[in-house]
Amino acid sequence: MAKLSKLVAISMGVASLACAPFVYAEQRNLSLSERLDMIERANDARGRSQVELAQQVDYLQTEISQLRGISEEHNYKLSQILERQRELYQELDKLAQLAQQMSELKSQAPTSSSSQLPLITDNKVVNPVQAGAASYAENLDENQAYDKAVNLVLKDKLYDKAIPEFRAFITQFPNSIYQPNAHYWLGQLLFTKGEFADAEKSFETVVEQYPNSNKRADAIFKLAMVAQKQGDKTKAKAKYEQVISQYPDSTSAKLAAGRLNDL
């Protein structure tokens, strides 16, 4: 009997729990106006969320555009660096050829001042001429001083130490046949260091004082590059056009034509 009473009590409790949700639902019945208010609030919240989402999308699109611009700028700078590196390698190759030619000549050249010596350019040895008009300096100290400066660039890769050596050579041997090359290479080294004002002076010396130098076309091209680095696009354009006009078949003219398109 006691067990039956407990079973009945448990059944009634379960029934009451089952009915509870319906009672709670009845107590939570809302009027039509209250439901409309609830719907309006939900719509307002949804609208605000959509506005915030749109703002976030706009912000992300702006960031993407900025990052894309930065990436394009970096790619452009990288292409400039690679182009500059290629030009420098070309110049170093020329100097290496010149240094080898000079070394061979010094080991073969007789001491007599009436002997014939080959005429040296940056890239080749041409037919011999009389020693008095030779392009290889007869002054041993002059040759050694120039060789020392060149070797600091080619062999030792000590570019910072080569700068004072070229400057000392220019001062010590003002009438040397190597003067235009010394000024040009001093300008190259200064340009590489970012000392554009001093580099410009060296290149201008080659252009103005050595009109027959085979470095003049390169020097004009480098003056255009200096102007471009300094943000003077008008001057850069004029110099690029000058080298194309005066030396149309030169390598510098071809490089200048390509750079004109980037201005």
PDB file of C-alpha atoms in Angstrom:
ATOM      1  CA  MET A   1       0.000   0.000   0.000  1.00  0.00           C
ATOM      2  CA  ALA A   2       2.842   2.345   0.861  1.00  0.00           C
ATOM      3  CA  LYS A   3       4.503   1.506  -2.412  1.00  0.00           C
ATOM      4  CA  LEU A   4       1.299   2.315  -4.311  1.00  0.00           C
ATOM      5  CA  SER A   5       1.038   5.694  -2.593  1.00  0.00           C
ATOM      6  CA  LYS A   6       4.591   6.545  -3.582  1.00  0.00           C
ATOM      7  CA  LEU A   7       3.926   5.549  -7.190  1.00  0.00           C
ATOM      8  CA  VAL A   8       0.817   7.755  -7.360  1.00  0.00           C
ATOM      9  CA  ALA A   9       2.720  10.676  -5.886  1.00  0.00           C
ATOM     10  CA  ILE A  10       5.509  10.324  -8.424  1.00  0.00           C
ATOM     11  CA  SER A  11       3.025  10.124 -11.325  1.00  0.00           C
ATOM     12  CA  MET A  12       1.271  13.292 -10.205  1.00  0.00           C
ATOM     13  CA  GLY A  13       4.583  15.097  -9.932  1.00  0.00           C
ATOM     14  CA  VAL A  14       5.590  14.127 -13.447  1.00  0.00           C
ATOM     15  CA  ALA A  15       2.210  15.249 -14.785  1.00  0.00           C
ATOM     16  CA  SER A  16       2.544  18.611 -13.114  1.00  0.00           C
ATOM     17  CA  LEU A  17       6.006  19.100 -14.634  1.00  0.00           C
ATOM     18  CA  ALA A  18       4.691  18.220 -18.077  1.00  0.00           C
ATOM     19  CA  CYS A  19       2.014  20.866 -17.802  1.00  0.00           C
ATOM     20  CA  ALA A  20       4.433  23.564 -16.625  1.00  0.00           C
ATOM     21  CA  PRO A  21       5.654  24.689 -20.118  1.00  0.00           C
ATOM     22  CA  PHE A  22       2.093  25.275 -21.263  1.00  0.00           C
ATOM     23  CA  VAL A  23       1.361  27.369 -18.205  1.00  0.00           C
ATOM     24  CA  TYR A  24       4.592  29.325 -18.747  1.00  0.00           C
ATOM     25  CA  ALA A  25       3.759  29.860 -22.404  1.00  0.00           C
ATOM     26  CA  GLU A  26       0.338  31.229 -21.488  1.00  0.00           C
ATOM     27  CA  GLN A  27       1.913  33.618 -19.015  1.00  0.00           C
ATOM     28  CA  ARG A  28       4.345  34.788 -21.753  1.00  0.00           C
ATOM     29  CA  ASN A  29       1.686  35.516 -24.392  1.00  0.00           C
ATOM     30  CA  LEU A  30       2.306  38.980 -25.873  1.00  0.00           C
ATOM     31  CA  SER A  31      -0.077  41.471 -27.361  1.00  0.00           C
ATOM     32  CA  LEU A  32       0.071  42.360 -31.052  1.00  0.00           C
ATOM     33  CA  SER A  33       1.659  45.741 -30.377  1.00  0.00           C
ATOM     34  CA  GLU A  34       4.293  44.128 -28.188  1.00  0.00           C
ATOM     35  CA  ARG A  35       5.103  41.654 -30.918  1.00  0.00           C
ATOM     36  CA  LEU A  36       5.374  44.444 -33.484  1.00  0.00           C
ATOM     37  CA  ASP A  37       7.706  46.343 -31.177  1.00  0.00           C
ATOM     38  CA  MET A  38       9.831  43.244 -30.795  1.00  0.00           C
ATOM     39  CA  ILE A  39       9.981  42.760 -34.583  1.00  0.00           C
ATOM     40  CA  GLU A  40      10.939  46.419 -35.118  1.00  0.00           C
ATOM     41  CA  ARG A  41      13.707  46.167 -32.549  1.00  0.00           C
ATOM     42  CA  ALA A  42      14.993  43.021 -34.230  1.00  0.00           C
ATOM     43  CA  ASN A  43      14.928  44.757 -37.631  1.00  0.00           C
ATOM     44  CA  ASP A  44      16.755  47.773 -36.200  1.00  0.00           C
ATOM     45  CA  ALA A  45      19.413  45.529 -34.697  1.00  0.00           C
ATOM     46  CA  ARG A  46      19.765  43.682 -37.994  1.00  0.00           C
ATOM     47  CA  GLY A  47      20.074  46.997 -39.865  1.00  0.00           C
ATOM     48  CA  ARG A  48      22.790  48.228 -37.520  1.00  0.00           C
ATOM     49  CA  SER A  49      24.657  44.959 -37.953  1.00  0.00           C
ATOM     50  CA  GLN A  50      24.475  45.283 -41.725  1.00  0.00           C
ATOM     51  CA  VAL A  51      25.786  48.870 -41.579  1.00  0.00           C
ATOM     52  CA  GLU A  52      28.651  47.816 -39.319  1.00  0.00           C
ATOM     53  CA  LEU A  53      29.438  44.905 -41.619  1.00  0.00           C
ATOM     54  CA  ALA A  54      29.450  47.209 -44.664  1.00  0.00           C
ATOM     55  CA  GLN A  55      31.806  49.591 -42.859  1.00  0.00           C
ATOM     56  CA  GLN A  56      34.139  46.727 -42.000  1.00  0.00           C
ATOM     57  CA  VAL A  57      34.113  45.564 -45.618  1.00  0.00           C
ATOM     58  CA  ASP A  58      34.956  49.102 -46.811  1.00  0.00           C
ATOM     59  CA  TYR A  59      37.783  49.296 -44.275  1.00  0.00           C
ATOM     60  CA  LEU A  60      39.194  45.944 -45.382  1.00  0.00           C
ATOM     61  CA  GLN A  61      38.967  46.963 -49.043  1.00  0.00           C
ATOM     62  CA  THR A  62      40.872  50.164 -48.253  1.00  0.00           C
ATOM     63  CA  GLU A  63      43.547  48.188 -46.434  1.00  0.00           C
ATOM     64  CA  ILE A  64      43.834  45.755 -49.337  1.00  0.00           C
ATOM     65  CA  SER A  65      44.250  48.665 -51.786  1.00  0.00           C
ATOM     66  CA  GLN A  66      46.939  50.200 -49.604  1.00  0.00           C
ATOM     67  CA  LEU A  67      48.774  46.888 -49.305  1.00  0.00           C
ATOM     68  CA  ARG A  68      48.522  46.392 -53.049  1.00  0.00           C
ATOM     69  CA  GLY A  69      50.016  49.842 -53.600  1.00  0.00           C
ATOM     70  CA  ILE A  70      52.848  49.116 -51.181  1.00  0.00           C
ATOM     71  CA  SER A  71      53.498  45.806 -52.939  1.00  0.00           C
ATOM     72  CA  GLU A  72      53.629  47.496 -56.347  1.00  0.00           C
ATOM     73  CA  GLU A  73      56.000  50.144 -54.995  1.00  0.00           C
ATOM     74  CA  HIS A  74      58.276  47.478 -53.535  1.00  0.00           C
ATOM     75  CA  ASN A  75      58.255  45.580 -56.824  1.00  0.00           C
ATOM     76  CA  TYR A  76      59.216  48.764 -58.690  1.00  0.00           C
ATOM     77  CA  LYS A  77      62.047  49.498 -56.263  1.00  0.00           C
ATOM     78  CA  LEU A  78      63.238  45.908 -56.547  1.00  0.00           C
ATOM     79  CA  SER A  79      63.336  46.171 -60.341  1.00  0.00           C
ATOM     80  CA  GLN A  80      65.369  49.380 -60.006  1.00  0.00           C
ATOM     81  CA  ILE A  81      67.814  47.674 -57.653  1.00  0.00           C
ATOM     82  CA  LEU A  82      68.203  44.725 -60.022  1.00  0.00           C
ATOM     83  CA  GLU A  83      68.751  47.080 -62.967  1.00  0.00           C
ATOM     84  CA  ARG A  84      71.345  49.043 -61.000  1.00  0.00           C
ATOM     85  CA  GLN A  85      73.071  45.811 -59.989  1.00  0.00           C
ATOM     86  CA  ARG A  86      73.211  44.705 -63.613  1.00  0.00           C
ATOM     87  CA  GLU A  87      74.739  48.032 -64.667  1.00  0.00           C
ATOM     88  CA  LEU A  88      77.318  47.827 -61.901  1.00  0.00           C
ATOM     89  CA  TYR A  89      78.312  44.318 -62.934  1.00  0.00           C
ATOM     90  CA  GLN A  90      78.792  45.537 -66.493  1.00  0.00           C
ATOM     91  CA  GLU A  91      81.034  48.354 -65.316  1.00  0.00           C
ATOM     92  CA  LEU A  92      83.019  46.010 -63.081  1.00  0.00           C
ATOM     93  CA  ASP A  93      83.556  43.685 -66.031  1.00  0.00           C
ATOM     94  CA  LYS A  94      84.940  46.592 -68.034  1.00  0.00           C
ATOM     95  CA  LEU A  95      87.302  47.509 -65.233  1.00  0.00           C
ATOM     96  CA  ALA A  96      88.428  43.899 -64.895  1.00  0.00           C
ATOM     97  CA  GLN A  97      89.319  43.811 -68.584  1.00  0.00           C
ATOM     98  CA  LEU A  98      91.179  47.102 -68.293  1.00  0.00           C
ATOM     99  CA  ALA A  99      93.111  45.947 -65.225  1.00  0.00           C
ATOM    100  CA  GLN A 100      94.161  42.753 -66.988  1.00  0.00           C
ATOM    101  CA  GLN A 101      95.304  44.692 -70.050  1.00  0.00           C
ATOM    102  CA  MET A 102      97.276  47.122 -67.917  1.00  0.00           C
ATOM    103  CA  SER A 103      98.943  44.272 -66.026  1.00  0.00           C
ATOM    104  CA  GLU A 104      99.969  42.564 -69.263  1.00  0.00           C
ATOM    105  CA  LEU A 105     101.331  45.799 -70.697  1.00  0.00           C
ATOM    106  CA  LYS A 106     103.425  46.580 -67.635  1.00  0.00           C
ATOM    107  CA  SER A 107     105.042  43.151 -67.801  1.00  0.00           C
ATOM    108  CA  GLN A 108     105.823  43.539 -71.516  1.00  0.00           C
ATOM    109  CA  ALA A 109     106.554  47.251 -71.951  1.00  0.00           C
ATOM    110  CA  PRO A 110     110.257  48.170 -72.517  1.00  0.00           C
ATOM    111  CA  THR A 111     111.842  51.054 -70.635  1.00  0.00           C
ATOM    112  CA  SER A 112     112.764  53.055 -73.728  1.00  0.00           C
ATOM    113  CA  SER A 113     110.602  56.151 -74.175  1.00  0.00           C
ATOM    114  CA  SER A 114     110.806  55.757 -77.941  1.00  0.00           C
ATOM    115  CA  SER A 115     109.068  52.378 -77.866  1.00  0.00           C
ATOM    116  CA  GLN A 116     105.595  51.825 -79.105  1.00  0.00           C
ATOM    117  CA  LEU A 117     102.851  51.097 -76.603  1.00  0.00           C
ATOM    118  CA  PRO A 118      99.301  49.933 -77.306  1.00  0.00           C
ATOM    119  CA  LEU A 119      96.461  52.373 -76.943  1.00  0.00           C
ATOM    120  CA  ILE A 120      94.096  51.225 -74.183  1.00  0.00           C
ATOM    121  CA  THR A 121      90.396  51.869 -73.957  1.00  0.00           C
ATOM    122  CA  ASP A 122      87.977  50.436 -71.430  1.00  0.00           C
ATOM    123  CA  ASN A 123      87.247  47.387 -73.518  1.00  0.00           C
ATOM    124  CA  LYS A 124      90.077  46.706 -75.960  1.00  0.00           C
ATOM    125  CA  VAL A 125      93.653  47.340 -77.095  1.00  0.00           C
ATOM    126  CA  VAL A 126      93.925  49.008 -80.499  1.00  0.00           C
ATOM    127  CA  ASN A 127      96.854  49.532 -82.874  1.00  0.00           C
ATOM    128  CA  PRO A 128     100.080  50.746 -81.244  1.00  0.00           C
ATOM    129  CA  VAL A 129     101.103  54.399 -81.410  1.00  0.00           C
ATOM    130  CA  GLN A 130     104.230  56.268 -80.409  1.00  0.00           C
ATOM    131  CA  ALA A 131     104.905  56.316 -76.667  1.00  0.00           C
ATOM    132  CA  GLY A 132     104.598  60.087 -76.532  1.00  0.00           C
ATOM    133  CA  ALA A 133     100.935  59.765 -77.548  1.00  0.00           C
ATOM    134  CA  ALA A 134     100.196  56.488 -75.789  1.00  0.00           C
ATOM    135  CA  SER A 135      97.125  55.972 -73.681  1.00  0.00           C
ATOM    136  CA  TYR A 136      99.144  54.043 -71.136  1.00  0.00           C
ATOM    137  CA  ALA A 137     100.844  56.418 -68.719  1.00  0.00           C
ATOM    138  CA  GLU A 138     104.662  56.415 -68.778  1.00  0.00           C
ATOM    139  CA  ASN A 139     104.813  57.541 -65.153  1.00  0.00           C
ATOM    140  CA  LEU A 140     105.184  54.403 -63.052  1.00  0.00           C
ATOM    141  CA  ASP A 141     103.889  56.128 -59.914  1.00  0.00           C
ATOM    142  CA  GLU A 142     100.832  57.267 -61.834  1.00  0.00           C
ATOM    143  CA  ASN A 143     100.092  53.741 -63.042  1.00  0.00           C
ATOM    144  CA  GLN A 144     100.606  52.262 -59.599  1.00  0.00           C
ATOM    145  CA  ALA A 145      98.331  54.834 -57.964  1.00  0.00           C
ATOM    146  CA  TYR A 146      95.572  54.191 -60.488  1.00  0.00           C
ATOM    147  CA  ASP A 147      96.014  50.425 -60.259  1.00  0.00           C
ATOM    148  CA  LYS A 148      95.774  50.617 -56.480  1.00  0.00           C
ATOM    149  CA  ALA A 149      92.445  52.450 -56.625  1.00  0.00           C
ATOM    150  CA  VAL A 150      91.065  50.110 -59.287  1.00  0.00           C
ATOM    151  CA  ASN A 151      92.166  46.967 -57.439  1.00  0.00           C
ATOM    152  CA  LEU A 152      90.411  48.130 -54.288  1.00  0.00           C
ATOM    153  CA  VAL A 153      87.204  47.951 -56.317  1.00  0.00           C
ATOM    154  CA  LEU A 154      87.808  44.867 -58.435  1.00  0.00           C
ATOM    155  CA  LYS A 155      89.923  42.565 -56.304  1.00  0.00           C
ATOM    156  CA  ASP A 156      89.436  43.624 -52.700  1.00  0.00           C
ATOM    157  CA  LYS A 157      85.829  44.873 -52.942  1.00  0.00           C
ATOM    158  CA  LEU A 158      86.787  47.646 -50.502  1.00  0.00           C
ATOM    159  CA  TYR A 159      84.612  50.315 -52.074  1.00  0.00           C
ATOM    160  CA  ASP A 160      84.793  52.773 -49.176  1.00  0.00           C
ATOM    161  CA  LYS A 161      88.602  52.665 -49.243  1.00  0.00           C
ATOM    162  CA  ALA A 162      88.660  53.118 -53.009  1.00  0.00           C
ATOM    163  CA  ILE A 163      86.944  56.516 -52.745  1.00  0.00           C
ATOM    164  CA  PRO A 164      89.853  58.357 -51.031  1.00  0.00           C
ATOM    165  CA  GLU A 165      92.315  56.587 -53.346  1.00  0.00           C
ATOM    166  CA  PHE A 166      90.560  57.897 -56.454  1.00  0.00           C
ATOM    167  CA  ARG A 167      90.359  61.359 -54.895  1.00  0.00           C
ATOM    168  CA  ALA A 168      94.073  61.287 -54.069  1.00  0.00           C
ATOM    169  CA  PHE A 169      94.879  60.158 -57.602  1.00  0.00           C
ATOM    170  CA  ILE A 170      92.802  62.975 -59.123  1.00  0.00           C
ATOM    171  CA  THR A 171      94.635  65.533 -56.980  1.00  0.00           C
ATOM    172  CA  GLN A 172      98.116  64.073 -57.403  1.00  0.00           C
ATOM    173  CA  PHE A 173      97.972  63.492 -61.161  1.00  0.00           C
ATOM    174  CA  PRO A 174      95.751  66.269 -62.585  1.00  0.00           C
ATOM    175  CA  ASN A 175      97.043  65.746 -66.143  1.00  0.00           C
ATOM    176  CA  SER A 176      96.784  61.971 -66.156  1.00  0.00           C
ATOM    177  CA  ILE A 177      95.189  60.181 -69.073  1.00  0.00           C
ATOM    178  CA  TYR A 178      93.175  58.297 -66.454  1.00  0.00           C
ATOM    179  CA  GLN A 179      91.503  61.451 -65.135  1.00  0.00           C
ATOM    180  CA  PRO A 180      88.108  60.946 -66.861  1.00  0.00           C
ATOM    181  CA  ASN A 181      87.947  57.318 -65.761  1.00  0.00           C
ATOM    182  CA  ALA A 182      88.980  58.234 -62.220  1.00  0.00           C
ATOM    183  CA  HIS A 183      86.285  60.923 -62.012  1.00  0.00           C
ATOM    184  CA  TYR A 184      83.707  58.565 -63.473  1.00  0.00           C
ATOM    185  CA  TRP A 185      84.483  55.751 -61.058  1.00  0.00           C
ATOM    186  CA  LEU A 186      84.580  58.099 -58.122  1.00  0.00           C
ATOM    187  CA  GLY A 187      81.088  59.180 -59.159  1.00  0.00           C
ATOM    188  CA  GLN A 188      79.984  55.543 -59.425  1.00  0.00           C
ATOM    189  CA  LEU A 189      81.200  54.719 -55.924  1.00  0.00           C
ATOM    190  CA  LEU A 190      79.598  57.840 -54.436  1.00  0.00           C
ATOM    191  CA  PHE A 191      76.332  57.111 -56.256  1.00  0.00           C
ATOM    192  CA  THR A 192      76.268  53.597 -54.816  1.00  0.00           C
ATOM    193  CA  LYS A 193      76.686  55.074 -51.323  1.00  0.00           C
ATOM    194  CA  GLY A 194      73.795  57.457 -51.911  1.00  0.00           C
ATOM    195  CA  GLU A 195      76.001  60.584 -51.900  1.00  0.00           C
ATOM    196  CA  PHE A 196      74.246  61.962 -54.948  1.00  0.00           C
ATOM    197  CA  ALA A 197      75.457  65.585 -54.773  1.00  0.00           C
ATOM    198  CA  ASP A 198      79.144  64.566 -54.793  1.00  0.00           C
ATOM    199  CA  ALA A 199      78.489  61.898 -57.409  1.00  0.00           C
ATOM    200  CA  GLU A 200      76.873  64.545 -59.606  1.00  0.00           C
ATOM    201  CA  LYS A 201      80.027  66.715 -59.417  1.00  0.00           C
ATOM    202  CA  SER A 202      82.211  63.816 -60.544  1.00  0.00           C
ATOM    203  CA  PHE A 203      79.974  62.953 -63.492  1.00  0.00           C
ATOM    204  CA  GLU A 204      79.696  66.623 -64.493  1.00  0.00           C
ATOM    205  CA  THR A 205      83.499  66.839 -64.551  1.00  0.00           C
ATOM    206  CA  VAL A 206      83.635  64.003 -67.078  1.00  0.00           C
ATOM    207  CA  VAL A 207      80.913  65.556 -69.247  1.00  0.00           C
ATOM    208  CA  GLU A 208      82.241  69.122 -69.205  1.00  0.00           C
ATOM    209  CA  GLN A 209      86.029  68.685 -69.096  1.00  0.00           C
ATOM    210  CA  TYR A 210      86.511  65.536 -71.173  1.00  0.00           C
ATOM    211  CA  PRO A 211      84.259  65.814 -74.250  1.00  0.00           C
ATOM    212  CA  ASN A 212      86.206  63.108 -76.109  1.00  0.00           C
ATOM    213  CA  SER A 213      86.173  60.585 -73.290  1.00  0.00           C
ATOM    214  CA  ASN A 214      84.477  57.273 -73.968  1.00  0.00           C
ATOM    215  CA  LYS A 215      82.961  57.673 -70.510  1.00  0.00           C
ATOM    216  CA  ARG A 216      81.041  60.818 -71.429  1.00  0.00           C
ATOM    217  CA  ALA A 217      77.877  59.021 -72.583  1.00  0.00           C
ATOM    218  CA  ASP A 218      77.836  56.933 -69.407  1.00  0.00           C
ATOM    219  CA  ALA A 219      78.406  60.051 -67.307  1.00  0.00           C
ATOM    220  CA  ILE A 220      75.426  61.854 -68.884  1.00  0.00           C
ATOM    221  CA  PHE A 221      73.281  58.788 -68.228  1.00  0.00           C
ATOM    222  CA  LYS A 222      74.411  58.726 -64.605  1.00  0.00           C
ATOM    223  CA  LEU A 223      73.591  62.438 -64.242  1.00  0.00           C
ATOM    224  CA  ALA A 224      70.050  61.569 -65.319  1.00  0.00           C
ATOM    225  CA  MET A 225      69.921  58.823 -62.699  1.00  0.00           C
ATOM    226  CA  VAL A 226      71.167  61.238 -60.028  1.00  0.00           C
ATOM    227  CA  ALA A 227      68.464  63.745 -60.979  1.00  0.00           C
ATOM    228  CA  GLN A 228      65.842  60.998 -60.842  1.00  0.00           C
ATOM    229  CA  LYS A 229      67.044  59.945 -57.394  1.00  0.00           C
ATOM    230  CA  GLN A 230      66.801  63.562 -56.255  1.00  0.00           C
ATOM    231  CA  GLY A 231      63.227  63.796 -57.528  1.00  0.00           C
ATOM    232  CA  ASP A 232      64.014  66.188 -60.402  1.00  0.00           C
ATOM    233  CA  LYS A 233      62.133  64.424 -63.191  1.00  0.00           C
ATOM    234  CA  THR A 234      62.484  67.377 -65.583  1.00  0.00           C
ATOM    235  CA  LYS A 235      66.273  67.331 -65.374  1.00  0.00           C
ATOM    236  CA  ALA A 236      66.364  63.540 -65.531  1.00  0.00           C
ATOM    237  CA  LYS A 237      64.262  63.575 -68.702  1.00  0.00           C
ATOM    238  CA  ALA A 238      66.542  66.192 -70.283  1.00  0.00           C
ATOM    239  CA  LYS A 239      69.673  64.156 -69.512  1.00  0.00           C
ATOM    240  CA  TYR A 240      68.182  60.913 -70.803  1.00  0.00           C
ATOM    241  CA  GLU A 241      67.191  62.697 -74.007  1.00  0.00           C
ATOM    242  CA  GLN A 242      70.686  64.230 -74.238  1.00  0.00           C
ATOM    243  CA  VAL A 243      72.466  60.886 -74.159  1.00  0.00           C
ATOM    244  CA  ILE A 244      70.000  59.443 -76.695  1.00  0.00           C
ATOM    245  CA  SER A 245      70.543  62.433 -78.993  1.00  0.00           C
ATOM    246  CA  GLN A 246      74.344  62.639 -78.709  1.00  0.00           C
ATOM    247  CA  TYR A 247      75.136  58.921 -78.459  1.00  0.00           C
ATOM    248  CA  PRO A 248      72.230  57.130 -80.179  1.00  0.00           C
ATOM    249  CA  ASP A 249      74.107  53.838 -80.698  1.00  0.00           C
ATOM    250  CA  SER A 250      75.503  53.554 -77.179  1.00  0.00           C
ATOM    251  CA  THR A 251      74.404  51.177 -74.451  1.00  0.00           C
ATOM    252  CA  SER A 252      73.649  54.211 -72.297  1.00  0.00           C
ATOM    253  CA  ALA A 253      71.214  55.494 -74.930  1.00  0.00           C
ATOM    254  CA  LYS A 254      69.329  52.187 -74.904  1.00  0.00           C
ATOM    255  CA  LEU A 255      69.128  52.216 -71.115  1.00  0.00           C
ATOM    256  CA  ALA A 256      68.017  55.855 -71.196  1.00  0.00           C
ATOM    257  CA  ALA A 257      65.198  55.047 -73.617  1.00  0.00           C
ATOM    258  CA  GLY A 258      63.886  52.427 -71.211  1.00  0.00           C
ATOM    259  CA  ARG A 259      64.038  54.742 -68.227  1.00  0.00           C
ATOM    260  CA  LEU A 260      62.243  57.538 -70.066  1.00  0.00           C
ATOM    261  CA  ASN A 261      59.179  55.328 -70.206  1.00  0.00           C
ATOM    262  CA  ASP A 262      59.210  54.997 -66.410  1.00  0.00           C
ATOM    263  CA  LEU A 263      59.269  58.755 -65.713  1.00  0.00           C
TER     264      LEU A 263
END
